[in-house]
Amino acid sequence: MVKSSFLTAAAVAIIHQVECFAPPSTSIQSAAFSTNTSFHAKKKEKSSGGGGGFGSSAPSKKKASRGKSGRSDLISAHDDSKKKESKSFSRTFVKSEQEDMLNDLAAKSATTVIGKAVAKSPHYNTPEMDPFWQLLPSLISTKFPSASDKDLERVAGMVEFSIGAGKVEDGVVENPWRPHTELHAYMPNLGETQPFLDPDQLDLCKQLSENYDVISSEYEALLEERFDRKGNDRFQSVTSMNYEAGWKTMVLFYNGHRIKDFPYHLCPVTTKIMESVPIAGRIAGFNRQQPQSGIPLHSDGNNMWLTCQMGIKVPPTITNEAGEDVPSARIRVGPETRHWEEGHCLLYDTTYEHETFNAHPTEERVVLHVDFFNTLKMTPLEIKVLQYIYDMREQFMKAEGVAKVGAQVL
C-alpha cells in the first residue's frame, strides 16, 4: 500500500498533472487533486536511483542557475511553455479520499508486471523508496489500461534495472566495446546489435537524404537567426564533455520537447522529418565540430536509443603523412571508423564506445543529429510507455526543485 509518508509534495505535484487520476465525473484533461489538500510529508534527500540514470532528487527547491552550457535557458523555456496548459476543476478531495484513491490504485497495480518489478527494490514500502517508483505502477496502469503484462515485460525489466534490481545481459557484459558499467538506462532482451546499422532500414534516413538541399538551406537560414531575443547564442555546449571539445549544438529539441520561441518557421522541413520519429535523449539539432577538435572517447549508456547523423557541411579531404588524400572528419564507434558525407546518414548505437575528430585545419564539420527511441527493436507501445515515464520523471524532478533537470532524466 502507498502510505502518505511516501508522498512528498513532488509526488502530489505529479498527480495534479496526470489525467488518468481524474474522477470519471470530471471532464478536464489534467489535475486530479486539489492543491488545498496535499500531503504534508517530510521531504527526504535521495540518491541517484540505484544507477538507473533517472537523475537525483533534491531536498529543497533551488533556483536553476545558468551554467557554462546555458542549459537553464532550455529548461526554463520548456517550463514556461507548460505553464499555460495548467488547469483546475471544481471538485476538492479531502485527504482521506486522496489516500483511499491512491491505495486502491496501488493495490490493483501491485499485481501487474510493473508492480512486481518495483516490489523487487530492497527499499520497497519503506521511507527510503523513491516515491516516483512507488507511484509508477499506478501511473502506468491508469495511463495504459489495455496494456498486458506481456506487452510490458521488457519495460518491467528496464524498471528493475533502474531501481538496482536488474542485471545487464551477459552478451553486453562480455562485449569489450560496450562499457556496461556506464549503462544508466537499460531494457533487456532487445536482441543483437552492432556499432553501425544500415540507414536504409529507416524511413527517417531516407527522408533526410532526399531533402538534404532543403535542410541545408534551412540550416543557413537558422544561422542568420542564431542569436535569440536576449542575445544568447543558440549554439551551446549542452553537456560538460563538450565544453573544451569544440562541439556545439543548435538545439531544436530538448528531452524530446520543442524549445519555446525557437524560429521553427525557418526550418519546417527539418522539423517535420525529425518529428516523424520518437525523439529521445537530451538534444536533437545541428552539431558543429570545430577544426582540429573532437569528442573524446565515451559511451552514452542507454540501449533504448539509436543515433542518426546526416552530414550537412563536411570539410574536404586532407593529405596524410604518406601523401594520400584521406577524409578529414571521422567517427569511431566500437572497432569501426566511418566518415560523414554530405546528404548521407550514419546510424549507430551509442552504447558502444565512440569518439569523433575533425582533422581539417580550417573548416568545421556540421551534422544534423537525432537521438530517437529504437524503433527497430522496440514496439510502438513500449516507446509510448517510455516516453510517458521520461515525461513523468522530468515533472517529478522539477516539482522537487532539481535545478538541471535535463542533465540526465533517464
Short mmCIF file of C-alpha atoms in Angstrom, two decimals:
data_model
loop_
_atom_site.label_atom_id
_atom_site.label_comp_id
_atom_site.label_asym_id
_atom_site.label_seq_id
_atom_site.Cartn_x
_atom_site.Cartn_y
_atom_site.Cartn_z
CA MET A 1 0.00 0.00 0.00
CA VAL A 2 1.16 3.54 -0.70
CA LYS A 3 1.37 5.30 2.64
CA SER A 4 1.16 9.08 2.95
CA SER A 5 4.70 9.23 4.28
CA PHE A 6 5.94 8.27 0.84
CA LEU A 7 4.01 11.00 -0.93
CA THR A 8 6.17 14.08 -0.92
CA ALA A 9 4.94 17.35 -2.33
CA ALA A 10 6.71 16.39 -5.54
CA ALA A 11 4.69 13.20 -5.87
CA VAL A 12 1.43 15.05 -5.37
CA ALA A 13 2.53 17.64 -7.90
CA ILE A 14 2.82 14.88 -10.47
CA ILE A 15 -0.63 13.57 -9.70
CA HIS A 16 -2.03 17.03 -10.37
CA GLN A 17 -0.91 16.66 -13.99
CA VAL A 18 -1.99 13.10 -14.72
CA GLU A 19 -5.33 12.96 -16.49
CA CYS A 20 -5.92 9.31 -15.65
CA PHE A 21 -6.26 10.11 -11.95
CA ALA A 22 -9.22 12.44 -12.52
CA PRO A 23 -12.60 11.08 -11.34
CA PRO A 24 -14.88 9.81 -14.13
CA SER A 25 -17.34 12.63 -13.43
CA THR A 26 -14.84 15.28 -14.43
CA SER A 27 -14.07 16.25 -17.99
CA ILE A 28 -10.78 18.05 -17.54
CA GLN A 29 -7.55 16.72 -19.06
CA SER A 30 -5.20 17.45 -16.18
CA ALA A 31 -5.18 17.71 -12.38
CA ALA A 32 -6.76 15.21 -10.05
CA PHE A 33 -6.36 16.52 -6.56
CA SER A 34 -6.82 19.99 -5.12
CA THR A 35 -3.68 21.77 -4.03
CA ASN A 36 -5.52 22.77 -0.86
CA THR A 37 -5.30 19.21 0.48
CA SER A 38 -1.84 18.00 -0.45
CA PHE A 39 0.08 15.68 1.81
CA HIS A 40 2.48 17.30 4.23
CA ALA A 41 5.12 14.62 4.09
CA LYS A 42 8.65 15.39 5.14
CA LYS A 43 10.88 15.64 2.11
CA LYS A 44 13.93 13.39 2.20
CA GLU A 45 17.17 13.69 0.31
CA LYS A 46 17.52 10.92 -2.23
CA SER A 47 20.34 9.31 -4.11
CA SER A 48 20.72 8.93 -7.86
CA GLY A 49 18.33 5.98 -8.06
CA GLY A 50 20.49 2.89 -7.97
CA GLY A 51 22.36 3.53 -11.19
CA GLY A 52 19.22 3.68 -13.25
CA GLY A 53 20.03 7.06 -14.71
CA PHE A 54 16.87 8.85 -13.65
CA GLY A 55 18.82 11.71 -12.11
CA SER A 56 18.65 12.69 -8.48
CA SER A 57 16.11 14.40 -6.30
CA ALA A 58 16.93 17.48 -4.24
CA PRO A 59 16.00 18.02 -0.58
CA SER A 60 14.84 21.55 -1.23
CA LYS A 61 13.94 23.74 -4.16
CA LYS A 62 16.76 25.61 -5.79
CA LYS A 63 16.68 28.27 -8.42
CA ALA A 64 18.25 26.94 -11.60
CA SER A 65 21.40 28.87 -12.37
CA ARG A 66 22.67 29.45 -15.85
CA GLY A 67 25.82 27.40 -16.15
CA LYS A 68 28.52 27.41 -18.74
CA SER A 69 26.38 25.28 -21.01
CA GLY A 70 23.34 27.54 -20.86
CA ARG A 71 21.08 24.58 -20.11
CA SER A 72 18.87 26.53 -17.72
CA ASP A 73 17.53 28.62 -20.62
CA LEU A 74 16.32 25.47 -22.33
CA ILE A 75 14.76 24.15 -19.13
CA SER A 76 13.01 27.41 -18.29
CA ALA A 77 11.77 27.75 -21.84
CA HIS A 78 10.19 24.33 -21.66
CA ASP A 79 8.77 25.08 -18.21
CA ASP A 80 7.20 28.33 -19.44
CA SER A 81 5.54 26.55 -22.34
CA LYS A 82 3.87 24.17 -19.87
CA LYS A 83 2.51 26.81 -17.51
CA LYS A 84 -0.35 27.88 -19.75
CA GLU A 85 -1.51 24.27 -20.02
CA SER A 86 -2.28 24.05 -16.29
CA LYS A 87 -5.97 23.74 -15.48
CA SER A 88 -8.06 23.03 -12.43
CA PHE A 89 -11.53 21.75 -11.74
CA SER A 90 -14.09 22.45 -9.09
CA ARG A 91 -14.06 19.27 -7.05
CA THR A 92 -11.78 19.25 -4.00
CA PHE A 93 -10.73 15.97 -2.44
CA VAL A 94 -10.14 15.60 1.28
CA LYS A 95 -7.00 13.91 2.46
CA SER A 96 -8.74 10.62 3.24
CA GLU A 97 -10.16 10.44 -0.29
CA GLN A 98 -6.69 11.03 -1.72
CA GLU A 99 -5.23 8.25 0.38
CA ASP A 100 -8.07 5.87 -0.43
CA MET A 101 -7.79 6.51 -4.16
CA LEU A 102 -4.01 6.11 -4.22
CA ASN A 103 -4.09 3.00 -2.06
CA ASP A 104 -6.79 1.44 -4.23
CA LEU A 105 -4.80 2.12 -7.37
CA ALA A 106 -1.62 0.84 -5.73
CA ALA A 107 -3.28 -2.39 -4.62
CA LYS A 108 -4.61 -3.08 -8.12
CA SER A 109 -1.38 -2.22 -9.90
CA ALA A 110 0.87 -4.12 -7.45
CA THR A 111 -0.04 -7.40 -9.15
CA THR A 112 0.96 -6.17 -12.62
CA VAL A 113 4.33 -6.90 -14.16
CA ILE A 114 5.41 -3.31 -13.44
CA GLY A 115 4.19 -3.55 -9.85
CA LYS A 116 6.11 -6.78 -9.33
CA ALA A 117 9.24 -5.19 -10.80
CA VAL A 118 9.04 -2.24 -8.41
CA ALA A 119 8.48 -4.61 -5.48
CA LYS A 120 11.94 -6.09 -6.11
CA SER A 121 13.56 -2.94 -4.79
CA PRO A 122 15.25 -3.56 -1.44
CA HIS A 123 13.62 -0.31 -0.26
CA TYR A 124 10.11 -1.21 -1.35
CA ASN A 125 7.43 0.14 1.03
CA THR A 126 9.98 1.92 3.18
CA PRO A 127 10.69 5.64 3.60
CA GLU A 128 13.91 5.13 1.61
CA MET A 129 11.95 4.17 -1.53
CA ASP A 130 11.88 6.92 -4.15
CA PRO A 131 8.18 7.93 -4.34
CA PHE A 132 8.41 8.11 -8.13
CA TRP A 133 8.97 4.38 -8.43
CA GLN A 134 6.38 3.67 -5.76
CA LEU A 135 3.80 5.56 -7.83
CA LEU A 136 4.90 4.27 -11.24
CA PRO A 137 2.80 1.07 -11.34
CA SER A 138 -0.35 3.08 -10.63
CA LEU A 139 0.57 5.70 -13.20
CA ILE A 140 1.21 3.18 -15.96
CA SER A 141 -1.82 1.03 -15.14
CA THR A 142 -4.15 4.01 -15.40
CA LYS A 143 -2.46 5.62 -18.40
CA PHE A 144 -2.25 2.36 -20.38
CA PRO A 145 -5.18 0.26 -19.07
CA SER A 146 -5.27 -2.07 -22.08
CA ALA A 147 -1.56 -2.95 -21.96
CA SER A 148 -0.99 -6.55 -20.90
CA ASP A 149 1.81 -7.87 -18.71
CA LYS A 150 3.30 -9.49 -21.80
CA ASP A 151 3.27 -6.13 -23.60
CA LEU A 152 5.16 -4.52 -20.74
CA GLU A 153 7.58 -7.32 -19.87
CA ARG A 154 10.66 -5.55 -21.25
CA VAL A 155 9.55 -2.24 -19.73
CA ALA A 156 9.41 -4.05 -16.38
CA GLY A 157 12.98 -5.21 -16.99
CA MET A 158 14.01 -1.60 -17.55
CA VAL A 159 12.32 -0.64 -14.27
CA GLU A 160 14.16 -3.41 -12.41
CA PHE A 161 17.46 -2.15 -13.74
CA SER A 162 16.60 1.43 -12.79
CA ILE A 163 15.89 0.56 -9.16
CA GLY A 164 19.04 -1.55 -8.86
CA ALA A 165 17.31 -4.94 -9.03
CA GLY A 166 18.07 -5.84 -12.64
CA LYS A 167 21.16 -7.14 -14.38
CA VAL A 168 22.80 -6.48 -17.72
CA GLU A 169 22.77 -9.46 -20.05
CA ASP A 170 25.94 -11.49 -20.44
CA GLY A 171 26.30 -10.62 -24.12
CA VAL A 172 26.64 -6.95 -23.23
CA VAL A 173 28.97 -7.53 -20.29
CA GLU A 174 31.27 -9.69 -22.40
CA ASN A 175 31.49 -7.19 -25.28
CA PRO A 176 34.74 -5.23 -24.82
CA TRP A 177 33.44 -2.36 -26.95
CA ARG A 178 30.31 -1.74 -24.85
CA PRO A 179 31.20 -0.33 -21.39
CA HIS A 180 28.39 -1.99 -19.45
CA THR A 181 29.36 -0.23 -16.22
CA GLU A 182 28.44 3.07 -17.88
CA LEU A 183 24.88 1.97 -18.65
CA HIS A 184 22.38 4.15 -16.80
CA ALA A 185 19.21 3.09 -18.63
CA TYR A 186 18.78 -0.45 -19.90
CA MET A 187 15.99 -2.53 -21.44
CA PRO A 188 16.71 -6.27 -21.57
CA ASN A 189 16.04 -8.63 -24.45
CA LEU A 190 16.39 -6.15 -27.29
CA GLY A 191 18.46 -8.69 -29.18
CA GLU A 192 21.67 -8.37 -31.14
CA THR A 193 23.09 -5.01 -32.13
CA GLN A 194 26.22 -3.64 -33.77
CA PRO A 195 28.17 -0.39 -33.79
CA PHE A 196 26.89 0.91 -37.14
CA LEU A 197 23.49 -0.04 -38.52
CA ASP A 198 22.17 0.08 -42.07
CA PRO A 199 20.50 3.51 -42.51
CA ASP A 200 18.38 2.12 -45.34
CA GLN A 201 16.31 0.34 -42.69
CA LEU A 202 14.77 3.63 -41.58
CA ASP A 203 12.48 5.97 -43.43
CA LEU A 204 13.97 8.76 -41.30
CA CYS A 205 17.33 8.38 -43.05
CA LYS A 206 15.68 8.19 -46.46
CA GLN A 207 13.68 11.36 -45.84
CA LEU A 208 16.70 13.26 -44.55
CA SER A 209 18.85 12.32 -47.54
CA GLU A 210 16.12 13.12 -50.07
CA ASN A 211 15.67 16.56 -48.51
CA TYR A 212 19.33 17.36 -47.99
CA ASP A 213 19.32 20.51 -50.15
CA VAL A 214 16.27 21.92 -48.35
CA ILE A 215 17.65 21.04 -44.91
CA SER A 216 20.98 22.67 -45.75
CA SER A 217 19.17 25.84 -46.83
CA GLU A 218 17.15 25.82 -43.62
CA TYR A 219 20.36 25.48 -41.63
CA GLU A 220 21.78 28.54 -43.37
CA ALA A 221 18.57 30.44 -42.56
CA LEU A 222 18.93 29.45 -38.90
CA LEU A 223 22.49 30.76 -38.89
CA GLU A 224 21.06 34.17 -39.70
CA GLU A 225 18.94 33.89 -36.54
CA ARG A 226 21.49 32.16 -34.31
CA PHE A 227 21.04 34.69 -31.51
CA ASP A 228 17.77 34.77 -29.58
CA ARG A 229 15.91 37.87 -28.40
CA LYS A 230 18.19 38.16 -25.36
CA GLY A 231 21.31 37.97 -27.46
CA ASN A 232 22.17 34.41 -26.42
CA ASP A 233 23.83 32.20 -28.99
CA ARG A 234 21.56 29.29 -29.93
CA PHE A 235 24.68 27.14 -30.38
CA GLN A 236 25.52 25.70 -26.98
CA SER A 237 27.82 23.16 -25.39
CA VAL A 238 24.96 21.23 -23.84
CA THR A 239 26.96 18.58 -22.00
CA SER A 240 30.04 19.17 -19.85
CA MET A 241 32.12 16.87 -22.03
CA ASN A 242 31.73 19.27 -24.96
CA TYR A 243 32.97 22.44 -23.27
CA GLU A 244 36.56 22.01 -24.39
CA ALA A 245 35.89 19.62 -27.28
CA GLY A 246 34.96 22.20 -29.91
CA TRP A 247 31.44 20.78 -30.32
CA LYS A 248 28.35 22.95 -30.04
CA THR A 249 24.73 22.30 -30.91
CA MET A 250 21.89 24.45 -32.17
CA VAL A 251 19.21 22.64 -30.19
CA LEU A 252 15.85 22.09 -31.92
CA PHE A 253 14.53 19.60 -29.37
CA TYR A 254 15.42 19.19 -25.70
CA ASN A 255 14.44 15.95 -23.93
CA GLY A 256 12.07 15.38 -26.84
CA HIS A 257 10.35 18.77 -26.46
CA ARG A 258 10.28 21.77 -28.74
CA ILE A 259 12.05 24.89 -27.49
CA LYS A 260 9.96 27.93 -26.70
CA ASP A 261 10.49 30.87 -29.10
CA PHE A 262 12.74 28.85 -31.41
CA PRO A 263 12.29 30.01 -35.05
CA TYR A 264 10.81 26.76 -36.34
CA HIS A 265 9.25 28.68 -39.23
CA LEU A 266 12.76 28.85 -40.69
CA CYS A 267 13.18 25.06 -40.71
CA PRO A 268 9.75 23.48 -41.36
CA VAL A 269 11.03 20.53 -43.40
CA THR A 270 13.80 19.69 -40.94
CA THR A 271 11.36 19.89 -38.03
CA LYS A 272 8.71 17.76 -39.73
CA ILE A 273 11.16 14.99 -40.58
CA MET A 274 12.68 14.98 -37.10
CA GLU A 275 9.24 14.75 -35.52
CA SER A 276 8.44 11.70 -37.66
CA VAL A 277 10.39 9.60 -35.14
CA PRO A 278 10.05 9.39 -31.33
CA ILE A 279 12.81 11.81 -30.40
CA ALA A 280 14.71 10.87 -27.26
CA GLY A 281 17.85 11.90 -25.46
CA ARG A 282 18.84 15.30 -24.20
CA ILE A 283 19.30 17.10 -27.50
CA ALA A 284 18.50 16.97 -31.20
CA GLY A 285 19.70 19.58 -33.63
CA PHE A 286 22.64 20.80 -35.71
CA ASN A 287 26.09 19.90 -34.34
CA ARG A 288 29.19 21.88 -35.24
CA GLN A 289 32.67 20.41 -34.78
CA GLN A 290 35.44 22.99 -34.94
CA PRO A 291 38.65 22.35 -36.92
CA GLN A 292 41.32 20.29 -35.20
CA SER A 293 38.98 19.15 -32.45
CA GLY A 294 36.95 16.13 -31.47
CA ILE A 295 34.73 14.50 -28.88
CA PRO A 296 36.72 12.27 -26.52
CA LEU A 297 36.03 8.58 -26.10
CA HIS A 298 32.80 7.85 -24.22
CA SER A 299 29.55 5.90 -24.32
CA ASP A 300 26.03 7.23 -23.80
CA GLY A 301 24.76 4.43 -21.57
CA ASN A 302 21.19 4.00 -22.87
CA ASN A 303 20.42 0.95 -25.01
CA MET A 304 16.91 2.15 -25.87
CA TRP A 305 18.22 4.89 -28.17
CA LEU A 306 19.76 5.00 -31.62
CA THR A 307 21.57 7.98 -33.12
CA CYS A 308 21.28 9.26 -36.68
CA GLN A 309 23.60 11.90 -38.08
CA MET A 310 23.46 13.36 -41.58
CA GLY A 311 26.34 15.34 -42.99
CA ILE A 312 25.39 18.98 -43.64
CA LYS A 313 28.84 20.51 -44.15
CA VAL A 314 31.75 18.10 -44.40
CA PRO A 315 35.26 19.55 -44.80
CA PRO A 316 37.32 18.39 -47.79
CA THR A 317 39.97 15.71 -47.65
CA ILE A 318 43.40 16.31 -46.20
CA THR A 319 46.77 14.86 -47.14
CA ASN A 320 48.26 12.44 -44.64
CA GLU A 321 51.92 11.77 -43.91
CA ALA A 322 52.05 9.22 -46.72
CA GLY A 323 50.89 11.82 -49.24
CA GLU A 324 47.43 10.29 -49.57
CA ASP A 325 44.18 12.21 -49.65
CA VAL A 326 42.01 11.00 -46.75
CA PRO A 327 38.70 12.15 -45.22
CA SER A 328 39.24 14.85 -42.63
CA ALA A 329 36.24 14.17 -40.36
CA ARG A 330 35.76 10.77 -38.79
CA ILE A 331 33.79 8.92 -36.14
CA ARG A 332 34.78 5.67 -34.48
CA VAL A 333 32.06 3.51 -32.90
CA GLY A 334 33.40 0.37 -31.26
CA PRO A 335 36.06 -1.07 -33.59
CA GLU A 336 34.67 0.61 -36.74
CA THR A 337 35.64 4.02 -38.16
CA ARG A 338 33.49 5.83 -40.70
CA HIS A 339 33.31 9.26 -42.29
CA TRP A 340 30.49 11.68 -42.90
CA GLU A 341 29.32 12.58 -46.37
CA GLU A 342 27.05 15.47 -47.21
CA GLY A 343 23.47 14.24 -47.63
CA HIS A 344 24.22 10.78 -46.27
CA CYS A 345 23.26 9.36 -42.88
CA LEU A 346 25.21 7.39 -40.32
CA LEU A 347 23.11 5.27 -37.95
CA TYR A 348 24.80 3.90 -34.84
CA ASP A 349 24.39 2.52 -31.33
CA THR A 350 25.95 4.80 -28.72
CA THR A 351 26.18 2.12 -26.03
CA TYR A 352 29.41 1.29 -27.89
CA GLU A 353 32.34 3.48 -27.01
CA HIS A 354 32.70 6.21 -29.62
CA GLU A 355 34.73 9.30 -30.45
CA THR A 356 34.94 11.88 -33.22
CA PHE A 357 37.61 14.11 -34.73
CA ASN A 358 37.76 16.83 -37.37
CA ALA A 359 41.35 16.94 -38.60
CA HIS A 360 40.85 19.75 -41.10
CA PRO A 361 42.96 22.80 -40.22
CA THR A 362 40.40 25.48 -41.08
CA GLU A 363 36.93 24.13 -41.86
CA GLU A 364 34.25 22.95 -39.44
CA ARG A 365 32.06 19.86 -39.74
CA VAL A 366 28.28 20.20 -39.36
CA VAL A 367 25.81 17.33 -38.97
CA LEU A 368 22.12 17.06 -38.19
CA HIS A 369 21.92 14.94 -35.03
CA VAL A 370 18.85 12.98 -33.89
CA ASP A 371 18.63 10.67 -30.88
CA PHE A 372 15.47 8.57 -31.01
CA PHE A 373 13.94 5.51 -29.42
CA ASN A 374 14.99 2.28 -31.10
CA THR A 375 12.10 1.75 -33.50
CA LEU A 376 13.95 -1.23 -34.98
CA LYS A 377 13.68 -3.24 -31.77
CA MET A 378 11.07 -1.64 -29.50
CA THR A 379 7.31 -1.88 -30.03
CA PRO A 380 5.24 1.28 -30.50
CA LEU A 381 3.60 0.65 -27.12
CA GLU A 382 6.95 0.25 -25.35
CA ILE A 383 8.08 3.55 -26.84
CA LYS A 384 4.91 5.34 -25.74
CA VAL A 385 5.29 3.98 -22.22
CA LEU A 386 8.94 5.03 -22.07
CA GLN A 387 8.09 8.50 -23.35
CA TYR A 388 5.49 8.73 -20.60
CA ILE A 389 7.98 7.57 -17.95
CA TYR A 390 10.51 10.13 -19.17
CA ASP A 391 7.93 12.90 -19.00
CA MET A 392 6.66 11.92 -15.56
CA ARG A 393 10.18 11.61 -14.17
CA GLU A 394 11.09 15.01 -15.55
CA GLN A 395 7.98 16.58 -13.98
CA PHE A 396 8.77 14.83 -10.70
CA MET A 397 12.29 16.24 -10.67
CA LYS A 398 11.06 19.73 -11.46
CA ALA A 399 8.46 19.54 -8.70
CA GLU A 400 11.20 18.65 -6.22
CA GLY A 401 13.27 21.63 -7.32
CA VAL A 402 16.09 19.81 -9.08
CA ALA A 403 17.95 22.51 -10.95
CA LYS A 404 19.44 20.83 -14.00
CA VAL A 405 16.53 18.61 -14.99
CA GLY A 406 17.69 17.83 -18.47
CA ALA A 407 21.16 16.70 -17.49
CA GLN A 408 20.00 13.12 -17.03
CA VAL A 409 16.35 12.23 -16.71
CA LEU A 410 16.57 8.58 -17.70
#
